[in-house]
């Protein structure tokens, strides 16, 4: 149900409605706290194992994967912190609460991934110049463990990946890691079969490409949200068209849609409705915005005419 609070202003004929629909909210549920805790713990233990056995086996691919996984542990912790902060109640100084912390966490995660790419690529190029013997069976067993750890962690985040950018970031990290670990296993088996030591730095570069692709997508989406872009999956034109079809509405202006967090979307708009408004109309609009577009925090200003509204011109923000 939408809860609307209307404030009438006798001098201007304007009214404001704030709709908060809780029926369709896509907060990261509390159960994801457990998923983040389990995922971070498992991956921390795996990073330690990869570093120890990677250095022991002289495998750059394993060490590179360990660095990658370390960045993922930090990413999981940041995402977990972002989800926790997003659930904090609003205060007098942070009237939206700390929801945007989840966007900052996603942005920082993307930066970590891109830094990790540079480190892996530089070390791989150096290893091409000076190939080294690799203890391949050690690499096979440790990387096989990585498939289980990363694949299992990815499954923890699978059901929330479409509704929260932070959860999707965690899912992408873990799913990509499972694929990378599989590649390390294949490379180690090929090295044993052929003696081609250059496969070790080659698979490291492949890991760097995988990390770059997932990091670039996360960076692009999180930067857009940080800049108050319309969230991916919402078409502003369709939202405007819907508002224009509302009974009695003759004009829509000052329409803005932005992300309050990685899982919540807000909207503000001025609706010109010469016949005025009633609570039933406002409740219906807020409920439909939530149902149709997953916009759960709508603030609507209903006006009798747009002639006196300074925000009516399209160039005004």
Coordinates of C-alpha atoms in Angstrom, one line a residue:
X1 CA 0.0 0.0 0.0
X2 CA 1.2 3.5 -0.7
X3 CA 1.2 6.1 2.1
X4 CA 0.7 9.6 0.8
X5 CA 1.1 12.8 2.9
X6 CA -0.5 15.8 1.2
X7 CA 0.4 19.4 2.0
X8 CA -2.0 21.9 0.5
X9 CA -0.8 25.5 -0.2
X10 CA -3.8 27.9 -0.5
X11 CA -1.9 30.6 -2.2
X12 CA -0.5 28.6 -5.1
X13 CA -3.0 25.8 -5.6
X14 CA -0.1 23.3 -5.4
X15 CA -0.1 20.1 -3.5
X16 CA 2.7 17.6 -2.8
X17 CA 2.3 13.9 -2.3
X18 CA 5.0 11.6 -1.1
X19 CA 4.4 8.0 -1.9
X20 CA 6.2 5.2 -0.2
X21 CA 5.2 1.8 -1.4
X22 CA 6.6 -1.1 0.6
X23 CA 4.9 -3.9 -1.3
X24 CA 7.5 -4.1 -4.0
X25 CA 10.7 -2.9 -2.3
X26 CA 13.8 -4.7 -3.4
X27 CA 16.0 -4.1 -0.4
X28 CA 18.8 -6.6 -0.1
X29 CA 17.1 -8.9 2.5
X30 CA 18.7 -9.6 5.8
X31 CA 19.6 -13.1 4.7
X32 CA 22.3 -11.5 2.4
X33 CA 24.2 -10.5 5.6
X34 CA 24.8 -14.2 6.1
X35 CA 25.7 -14.7 2.5
X36 CA 28.3 -11.9 2.7
X37 CA 29.7 -13.3 5.9
X38 CA 30.0 -16.8 4.6
X39 CA 31.4 -15.6 1.2
X40 CA 34.0 -13.3 2.8
X41 CA 35.2 -16.0 5.2
X42 CA 35.5 -18.7 2.6
X43 CA 37.3 -16.5 0.2
X44 CA 39.7 -15.1 2.8
X45 CA 40.7 -18.7 3.7
X46 CA 41.1 -19.5 0.0
X47 CA 43.3 -16.4 -0.7
X48 CA 45.7 -17.5 2.0
X49 CA 45.8 -21.0 0.5
X50 CA 46.4 -19.7 -3.0
X51 CA 49.2 -17.4 -1.9
X52 CA 51.0 -20.1 0.1
X53 CA 50.7 -22.8 -2.6
X54 CA 51.1 -20.3 -5.5
X55 CA 54.5 -19.2 -4.2
X56 CA 55.5 -22.8 -3.3
X57 CA 54.5 -24.0 -6.8
X58 CA 56.1 -20.9 -8.5
X59 CA 52.7 -20.3 -10.3
X60 CA 52.0 -16.8 -11.4
X61 CA 48.5 -17.8 -12.5
X62 CA 47.7 -19.0 -8.9
X63 CA 49.3 -15.9 -7.3
X64 CA 47.4 -13.6 -9.8
X65 CA 44.2 -15.4 -8.9
X66 CA 44.9 -14.9 -5.2
X67 CA 45.4 -11.2 -5.8
X68 CA 42.1 -11.1 -7.7
X69 CA 40.4 -13.1 -5.0
X70 CA 41.8 -10.7 -2.3
X71 CA 40.2 -7.8 -4.1
X72 CA 36.9 -9.8 -4.1
X73 CA 37.1 -10.3 -0.3
X74 CA 37.5 -6.5 0.1
X75 CA 34.7 -6.1 -2.4
X76 CA 32.4 -8.4 -0.4
X77 CA 33.2 -6.6 2.8
X78 CA 32.5 -3.2 1.2
X79 CA 29.3 -4.4 -0.3
X80 CA 28.2 -5.9 3.0
X81 CA 29.0 -2.6 4.7
X82 CA 27.0 -0.8 2.0
X83 CA 24.0 -3.0 2.5
X84 CA 24.2 -2.6 6.3
X85 CA 24.4 1.2 6.0
X86 CA 21.6 1.3 3.5
X87 CA 19.3 -0.2 6.2
X88 CA 20.1 2.5 8.8
X89 CA 17.2 4.9 9.7
X90 CA 17.2 8.5 8.4
X91 CA 18.5 11.2 10.7
X92 CA 18.1 15.0 10.8
X93 CA 21.3 15.4 8.9
X94 CA 20.9 12.4 6.5
X95 CA 17.2 12.6 5.6
X96 CA 17.5 9.7 3.2
X97 CA 19.5 7.6 5.7
X98 CA 22.7 6.1 4.4
X99 CA 21.3 4.4 1.3
X100 CA 23.8 6.0 -1.1
X101 CA 26.6 4.2 0.8
X102 CA 25.7 1.1 -1.2
X103 CA 26.4 3.1 -4.4
X104 CA 29.8 4.3 -3.1
X105 CA 30.7 0.7 -2.1
X106 CA 29.9 -0.5 -5.6
X107 CA 32.0 2.3 -7.1
X108 CA 35.0 1.6 -4.8
X109 CA 34.7 -2.2 -5.6
X110 CA 35.0 -1.4 -9.3
X111 CA 38.1 0.7 -8.7
X112 CA 39.7 -2.2 -6.8
X113 CA 39.0 -4.6 -9.6
X114 CA 40.6 -2.2 -12.2
X115 CA 43.7 -1.7 -10.0
X116 CA 44.0 -5.5 -9.6
X117 CA 44.0 -5.8 -13.5
X118 CA 47.0 -3.6 -13.8
X119 CA 49.1 -5.5 -11.2
X120 CA 48.3 -8.9 -12.8
X121 CA 49.0 -7.7 -16.3
X122 CA 52.4 -6.2 -15.4
X123 CA 53.5 -9.4 -13.6
X124 CA 52.4 -11.6 -16.5
X125 CA 54.4 -9.6 -19.0
X126 CA 57.5 -9.9 -16.8
X127 CA 56.9 -13.7 -16.6
X128 CA 56.8 -13.9 -20.4
X129 CA 60.3 -12.4 -20.5
X130 CA 61.6 -14.9 -17.9
X131 CA 59.5 -18.1 -18.0
X132 CA 59.7 -20.3 -14.8
X133 CA 59.0 -23.9 -14.0
X134 CA 55.6 -24.5 -12.5
X135 CA 54.6 -27.3 -10.1
X136 CA 51.4 -28.1 -12.0
X137 CA 49.7 -30.7 -9.8
X138 CA 49.7 -28.2 -6.9
X139 CA 48.1 -25.6 -9.1
X140 CA 45.4 -28.1 -10.3
X141 CA 44.3 -29.1 -6.8
X142 CA 44.3 -25.5 -5.4
X143 CA 42.4 -24.1 -8.5
X144 CA 39.9 -27.0 -8.3
X145 CA 39.2 -25.9 -4.7
X146 CA 38.7 -22.4 -6.1
X147 CA 36.0 -23.6 -8.4
X148 CA 34.1 -25.0 -5.4
X149 CA 34.6 -22.0 -3.2
X150 CA 33.8 -19.3 -5.8
X151 CA 31.0 -21.3 -7.4
X152 CA 29.3 -21.9 -4.1
X153 CA 29.6 -18.3 -3.0
X154 CA 28.1 -17.1 -6.4
X155 CA 25.1 -19.3 -5.7
X156 CA 24.5 -17.5 -2.4
X157 CA 24.0 -14.2 -4.4
X158 CA 22.2 -15.6 -7.4
X159 CA 18.6 -14.8 -6.4
X160 CA 19.4 -11.1 -5.6
X161 CA 21.5 -10.3 -8.6
X162 CA 18.7 -8.6 -10.6
X163 CA 17.5 -6.3 -7.8
X164 CA 20.6 -4.9 -6.2
X165 CA 23.8 -3.6 -7.9
X166 CA 25.9 -4.5 -4.8
X167 CA 24.6 -8.1 -4.8
X168 CA 25.0 -8.3 -8.6
X169 CA 28.6 -7.1 -8.2
X170 CA 29.2 -9.9 -5.6
X171 CA 27.6 -12.5 -7.9
X172 CA 29.6 -11.3 -10.9
X173 CA 32.9 -11.4 -8.9
X174 CA 32.3 -14.9 -7.7
X175 CA 31.0 -16.4 -10.9
X176 CA 33.9 -14.9 -12.9
X177 CA 36.3 -16.3 -10.2
X178 CA 34.9 -19.8 -10.6
X179 CA 35.5 -19.5 -14.4
X180 CA 39.0 -18.2 -13.9
X181 CA 39.8 -21.1 -11.5
X182 CA 38.6 -23.5 -14.2
X183 CA 40.9 -21.8 -16.7
X184 CA 43.9 -22.2 -14.3
X185 CA 43.1 -25.9 -14.0
X186 CA 43.1 -26.3 -17.8
X187 CA 46.3 -24.3 -18.1
X188 CA 48.1 -26.4 -15.5
X189 CA 47.0 -29.7 -17.2
X190 CA 48.2 -28.3 -20.6
X191 CA 51.6 -27.3 -19.1
X192 CA 52.0 -30.9 -17.8
X193 CA 51.0 -32.3 -21.2
X194 CA 53.1 -30.0 -23.4
X195 CA 55.8 -28.4 -21.2
X196 CA 54.7 -24.9 -22.5
X197 CA 55.6 -22.8 -19.5
X198 CA 54.3 -19.6 -21.3
X199 CA 50.8 -20.9 -20.6
X200 CA 51.1 -19.7 -17.0
X201 CA 51.5 -16.0 -17.7
X202 CA 49.1 -16.4 -20.7
X203 CA 46.3 -17.6 -18.3
X204 CA 47.2 -14.7 -16.0
X205 CA 46.5 -12.2 -18.8
X206 CA 43.2 -14.0 -19.5
X207 CA 42.4 -13.6 -15.8
X208 CA 43.2 -9.9 -16.2
X209 CA 40.8 -9.6 -19.1
X210 CA 38.0 -11.3 -17.2
X211 CA 38.5 -9.0 -14.2
X212 CA 38.6 -6.0 -16.5
X213 CA 35.3 -6.8 -18.1
X214 CA 33.4 -7.4 -14.9
X215 CA 35.1 -4.4 -13.3
X216 CA 34.3 -2.1 -16.2
X217 CA 30.6 -3.0 -16.1
X218 CA 30.4 -2.4 -12.4
X219 CA 32.3 0.9 -12.7
X220 CA 30.0 2.1 -15.5
X221 CA 26.8 1.3 -13.6
X222 CA 28.0 2.6 -10.2
X223 CA 29.3 5.9 -11.7
X224 CA 25.9 6.4 -13.4
X225 CA 24.1 5.9 -10.1
X226 CA 26.5 8.2 -8.3
X227 CA 25.8 10.9 -10.9
X228 CA 22.0 10.4 -10.4
X229 CA 21.4 8.9 -13.8
X230 CA 18.1 7.1 -14.5
X231 CA 18.8 3.6 -13.2
X232 CA 19.3 0.8 -15.7
X233 CA 16.0 -1.0 -16.5
X234 CA 13.8 2.2 -16.2
X235 CA 12.8 4.1 -19.3
X236 CA 12.1 7.7 -18.5
X237 CA 10.0 8.2 -21.6
X238 CA 7.7 5.3 -20.6
X239 CA 7.3 6.7 -17.2
X240 CA 6.4 10.1 -18.6
X241 CA 4.0 8.5 -21.1
X242 CA 2.3 6.7 -18.2
X243 CA 1.9 9.9 -16.2
X244 CA 0.4 11.7 -19.2
X245 CA -2.3 9.0 -19.5
X246 CA -3.5 9.6 -16.0
X247 CA -7.1 10.9 -15.7
X248 CA -7.2 14.7 -15.8
X249 CA -3.5 15.2 -16.3
X250 CA -2.7 17.7 -19.1
X251 CA 1.1 18.2 -18.6
X252 CA 4.1 16.6 -16.9
X253 CA 7.2 18.6 -16.1
X254 CA 10.2 18.6 -13.8
X255 CA 10.3 14.8 -14.0
X256 CA 13.4 13.3 -12.3
X257 CA 14.3 9.6 -11.6
X258 CA 17.4 8.6 -9.7
X259 CA 18.8 5.9 -7.5
X260 CA 18.5 6.3 -3.7
X261 CA 20.6 3.2 -3.3
X262 CA 21.7 0.2 -5.4
X263 CA 18.2 -1.3 -4.9
X264 CA 15.8 1.7 -4.4
X265 CA 14.6 4.3 -7.0
X266 CA 13.0 7.7 -6.3
X267 CA 11.0 10.0 -8.6
X268 CA 9.8 13.6 -8.4
X269 CA 7.4 15.1 -10.9
X270 CA 5.0 18.0 -11.3
X271 CA 1.5 17.0 -12.7
X272 CA -0.7 19.7 -14.1
X273 CA -4.3 18.6 -13.3
X274 CA -6.8 21.4 -13.7
X275 CA -9.4 19.5 -11.8
X276 CA -7.2 19.2 -8.7
X277 CA -6.5 16.0 -6.9
X278 CA -7.8 13.6 -4.3
X279 CA -6.2 11.0 -2.1
X280 CA -7.4 8.1 -4.2
X281 CA -5.7 9.5 -7.3
X282 CA -2.4 10.0 -5.5
X283 CA -2.5 6.5 -3.9
X284 CA -3.2 4.9 -7.3
X285 CA -0.3 6.8 -9.1
X286 CA 2.2 5.8 -6.4
X287 CA 1.1 2.2 -6.3
X288 CA 1.3 2.0 -10.1
X289 CA 4.7 3.6 -10.2
X290 CA 5.9 0.9 -7.8
X291 CA 4.2 -2.0 -9.6
X292 CA 5.1 -1.0 -13.2
X293 CA 8.5 0.6 -12.8
X294 CA 9.8 -0.5 -9.4
X295 CA 9.9 3.2 -8.3
X296 CA 9.0 2.9 -4.6
X297 CA 9.6 6.5 -3.4
X298 CA 7.6 8.9 -5.5
X299 CA 7.0 12.6 -4.7
X300 CA 4.3 14.2 -6.8
X301 CA 3.4 17.9 -7.0
X302 CA -0.1 18.4 -8.4
X303 CA -0.7 21.8 -10.0
X304 CA -3.9 23.5 -11.3
X305 CA -1.8 25.3 -14.0
X306 CA 1.9 25.4 -15.0
X307 CA 1.9 29.1 -15.8
X308 CA 3.2 30.1 -12.3
X309 CA 5.6 27.2 -11.9
X310 CA 9.2 28.3 -12.4
X311 CA 10.3 24.7 -13.1
X312 CA 7.9 24.2 -16.0
X313 CA 10.3 25.1 -18.8
X314 CA 12.2 22.1 -20.1
X315 CA 15.6 23.7 -19.6
X316 CA 15.0 24.2 -15.8
X317 CA 16.3 21.6 -13.4

